[in-house]
XYZ file of C-alpha atoms in Angstrom:
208
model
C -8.264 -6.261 0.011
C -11.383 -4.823 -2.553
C -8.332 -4.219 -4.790
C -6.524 -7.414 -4.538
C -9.986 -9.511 -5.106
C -10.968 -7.167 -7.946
C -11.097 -9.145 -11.548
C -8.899 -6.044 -12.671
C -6.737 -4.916 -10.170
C -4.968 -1.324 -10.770
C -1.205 -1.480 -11.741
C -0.253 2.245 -10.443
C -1.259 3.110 -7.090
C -0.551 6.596 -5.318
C -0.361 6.357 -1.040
C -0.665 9.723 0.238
C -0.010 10.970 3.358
C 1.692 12.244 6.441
C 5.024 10.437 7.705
C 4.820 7.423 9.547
C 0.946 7.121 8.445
C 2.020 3.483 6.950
C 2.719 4.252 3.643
C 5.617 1.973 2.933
C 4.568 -0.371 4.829
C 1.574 -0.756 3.307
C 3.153 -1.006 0.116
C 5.219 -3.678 1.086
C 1.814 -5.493 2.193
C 0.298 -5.305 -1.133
C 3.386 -6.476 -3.099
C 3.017 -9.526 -0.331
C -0.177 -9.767 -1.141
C -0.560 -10.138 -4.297
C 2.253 -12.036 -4.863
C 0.421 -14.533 -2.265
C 0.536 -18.417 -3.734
C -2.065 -19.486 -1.167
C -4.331 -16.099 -0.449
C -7.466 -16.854 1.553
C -10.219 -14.259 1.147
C -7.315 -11.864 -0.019
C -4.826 -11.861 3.104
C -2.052 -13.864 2.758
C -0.733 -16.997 3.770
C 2.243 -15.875 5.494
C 3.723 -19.613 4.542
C 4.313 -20.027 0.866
C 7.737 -19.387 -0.738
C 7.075 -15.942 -1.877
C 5.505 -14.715 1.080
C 8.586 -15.994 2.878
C 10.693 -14.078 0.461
C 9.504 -10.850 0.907
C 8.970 -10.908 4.792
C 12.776 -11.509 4.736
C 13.627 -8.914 2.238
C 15.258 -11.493 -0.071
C 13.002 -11.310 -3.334
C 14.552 -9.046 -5.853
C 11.292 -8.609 -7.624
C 10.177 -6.209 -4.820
C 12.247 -2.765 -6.127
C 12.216 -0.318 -3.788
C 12.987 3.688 -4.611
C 13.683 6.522 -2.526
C 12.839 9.610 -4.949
C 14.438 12.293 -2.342
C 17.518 10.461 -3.167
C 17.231 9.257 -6.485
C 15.233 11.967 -8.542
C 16.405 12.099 -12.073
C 15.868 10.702 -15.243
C 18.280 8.391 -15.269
C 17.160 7.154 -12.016
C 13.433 6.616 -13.774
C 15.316 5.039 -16.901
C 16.962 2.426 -14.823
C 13.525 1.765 -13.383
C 11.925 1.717 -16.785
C 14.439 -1.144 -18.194
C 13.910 -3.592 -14.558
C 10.213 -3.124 -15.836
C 10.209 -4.826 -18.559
C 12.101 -7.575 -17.117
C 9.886 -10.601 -16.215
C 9.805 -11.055 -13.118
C 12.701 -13.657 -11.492
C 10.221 -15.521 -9.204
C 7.115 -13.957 -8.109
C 3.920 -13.588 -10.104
C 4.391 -9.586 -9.995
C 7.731 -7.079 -10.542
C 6.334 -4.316 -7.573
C 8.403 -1.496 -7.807
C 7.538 1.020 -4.751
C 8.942 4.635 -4.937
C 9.122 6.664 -2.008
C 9.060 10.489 -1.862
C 8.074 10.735 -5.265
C 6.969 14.430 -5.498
C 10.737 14.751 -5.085
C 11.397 13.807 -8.819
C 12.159 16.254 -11.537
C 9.893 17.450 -14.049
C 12.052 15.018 -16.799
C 12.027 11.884 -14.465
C 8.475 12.499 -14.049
C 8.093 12.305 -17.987
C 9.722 9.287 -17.961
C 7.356 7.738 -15.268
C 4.785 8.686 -16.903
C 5.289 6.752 -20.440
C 5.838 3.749 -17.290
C 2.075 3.938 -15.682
C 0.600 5.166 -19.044
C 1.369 1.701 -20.689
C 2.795 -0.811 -17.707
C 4.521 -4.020 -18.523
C 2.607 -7.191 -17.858
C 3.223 -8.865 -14.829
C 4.490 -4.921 -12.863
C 2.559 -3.143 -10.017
C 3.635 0.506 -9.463
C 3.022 1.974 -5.308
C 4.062 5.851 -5.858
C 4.077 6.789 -2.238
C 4.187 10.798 -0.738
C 3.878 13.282 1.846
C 2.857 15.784 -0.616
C 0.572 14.987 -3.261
C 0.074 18.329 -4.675
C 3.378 18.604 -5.983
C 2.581 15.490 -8.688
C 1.758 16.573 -12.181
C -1.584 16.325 -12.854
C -1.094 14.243 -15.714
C 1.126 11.490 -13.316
C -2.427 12.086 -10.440
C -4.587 11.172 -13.085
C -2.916 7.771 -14.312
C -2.826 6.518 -10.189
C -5.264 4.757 -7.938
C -5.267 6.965 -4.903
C -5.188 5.661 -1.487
C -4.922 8.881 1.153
C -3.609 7.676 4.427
C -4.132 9.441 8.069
C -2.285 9.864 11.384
C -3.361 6.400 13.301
C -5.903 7.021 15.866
C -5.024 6.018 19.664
C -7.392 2.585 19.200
C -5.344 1.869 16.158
C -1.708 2.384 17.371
C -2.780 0.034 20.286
C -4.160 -2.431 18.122
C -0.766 -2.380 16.125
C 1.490 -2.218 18.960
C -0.832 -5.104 20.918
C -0.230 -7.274 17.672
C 3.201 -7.416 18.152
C 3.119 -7.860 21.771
C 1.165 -10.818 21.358
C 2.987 -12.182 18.443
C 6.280 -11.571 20.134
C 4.772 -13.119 23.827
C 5.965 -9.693 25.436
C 4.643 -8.649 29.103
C 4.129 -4.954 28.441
C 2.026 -2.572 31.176
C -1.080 -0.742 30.012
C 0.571 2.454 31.313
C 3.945 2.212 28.903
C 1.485 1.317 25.932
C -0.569 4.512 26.496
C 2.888 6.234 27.085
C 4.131 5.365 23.757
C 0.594 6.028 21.865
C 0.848 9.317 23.142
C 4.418 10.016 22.341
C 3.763 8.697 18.630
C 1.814 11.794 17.384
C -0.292 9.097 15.530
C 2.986 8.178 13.653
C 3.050 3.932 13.481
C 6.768 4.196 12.337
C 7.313 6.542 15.574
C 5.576 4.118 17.657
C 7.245 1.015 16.405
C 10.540 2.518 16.701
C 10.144 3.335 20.158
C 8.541 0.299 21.144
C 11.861 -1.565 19.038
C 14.359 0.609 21.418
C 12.285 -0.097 24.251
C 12.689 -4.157 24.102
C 16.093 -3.607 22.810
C 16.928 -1.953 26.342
C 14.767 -3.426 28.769
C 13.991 -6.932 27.109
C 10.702 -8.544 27.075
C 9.049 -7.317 30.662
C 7.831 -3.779 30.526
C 6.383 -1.793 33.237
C 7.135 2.131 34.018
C 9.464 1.102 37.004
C 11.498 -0.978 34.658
């Protein structure tokens, strides 16, 4: 939020972290975010066209990467060109690489000509599970956010938002269940939760 309502908001950002700390997902809030047309006290409207857009994956200015997968030059090249593209719709281009300690030492040259000098209009979210293997020279060009395994309180709070939102009857008992199966992972506990309805539909007690 401090970034968002800052008069000079970082284009590059780093998430670091364990898996399933939020990373991505927290990514995907900021590109919402800031791409808000009707932010209140920086959270979003949830209403507007663009916000619409990217909760339904339809907005082709959000560019997502998977580094583990795509981790060569090329791959950073192709990136590099959609940069300088204006973008189609929304007010920023947010490109979001996952994994990126898994590029190569070229691709990471080629990134880092990207963050040095960023086109107008681009936000970059470099998220990974392993920081230390980032040149130094990429590190020192990011905004560093370091994220943690969720605390029990916070996994509840997540998983309570949904229930709520989603008017789901779910026991105490099977919430502390899944908390404690998560191994402060959100993505764990999501997914399990996801299964969970998926199987035994929207009442949820341990003798279901």
């Amino acid at each position: 939020k401090s970034f968002v309502m800052a008069k000079e908001m970082p284009q590059s950002f780093l998430f670091s972290g364990p898996k399933g700390a939020g990373k991505t997902s927290a990514a995907r809030i900021l590109a919402k975010t800031i791409n808000c047309l009707d932010r209140v006290d920086g959270e979003t409207c949830g209403k507007c066209d663009n916000c619409l857009q990217i909760e339904q994956n339809k907005s082709i200015d959000i560019i997502e990467m998977d580094a583990a997968s795509n981790r060569g030059i090329e791959d950073v090249r192709s990136l590099k060109e959609r940069a300088y593209l204006s973008p189609s719709k929304l007010t920023y281009k947010v490109f979001i690489i996952d994994e990126v300690h898994m590029l190569t030492k070229d691709a990471f040259n080629a990134l880092l000509k990207l963050i040095e000098e960023p086109p107008k209009h681009t936000l970059f979210i470099l998220c990974t599970t392993d920081a230390e293997k980032i040149p130094d020279t990429v590190l020192s060009r990011l905004t560093r956010v370091d994220f943690k395994k969720g605390s029990s309180s916070e996994l509840k709070k997540s998983l309570n938002k949904i229930i709520v939102g989603e008017k789901l009857e779910v026991a105490d008992e099977v919430i502390d269940f899944l908390v404690q199966k998560s191994d402060g992972s959100f993505r764990n506990l999501h997914r399990d939760f996801n299964e969970m309805v998926l199987s035994l539909g929207k009442d949820i007690s341990l003798k279901t």
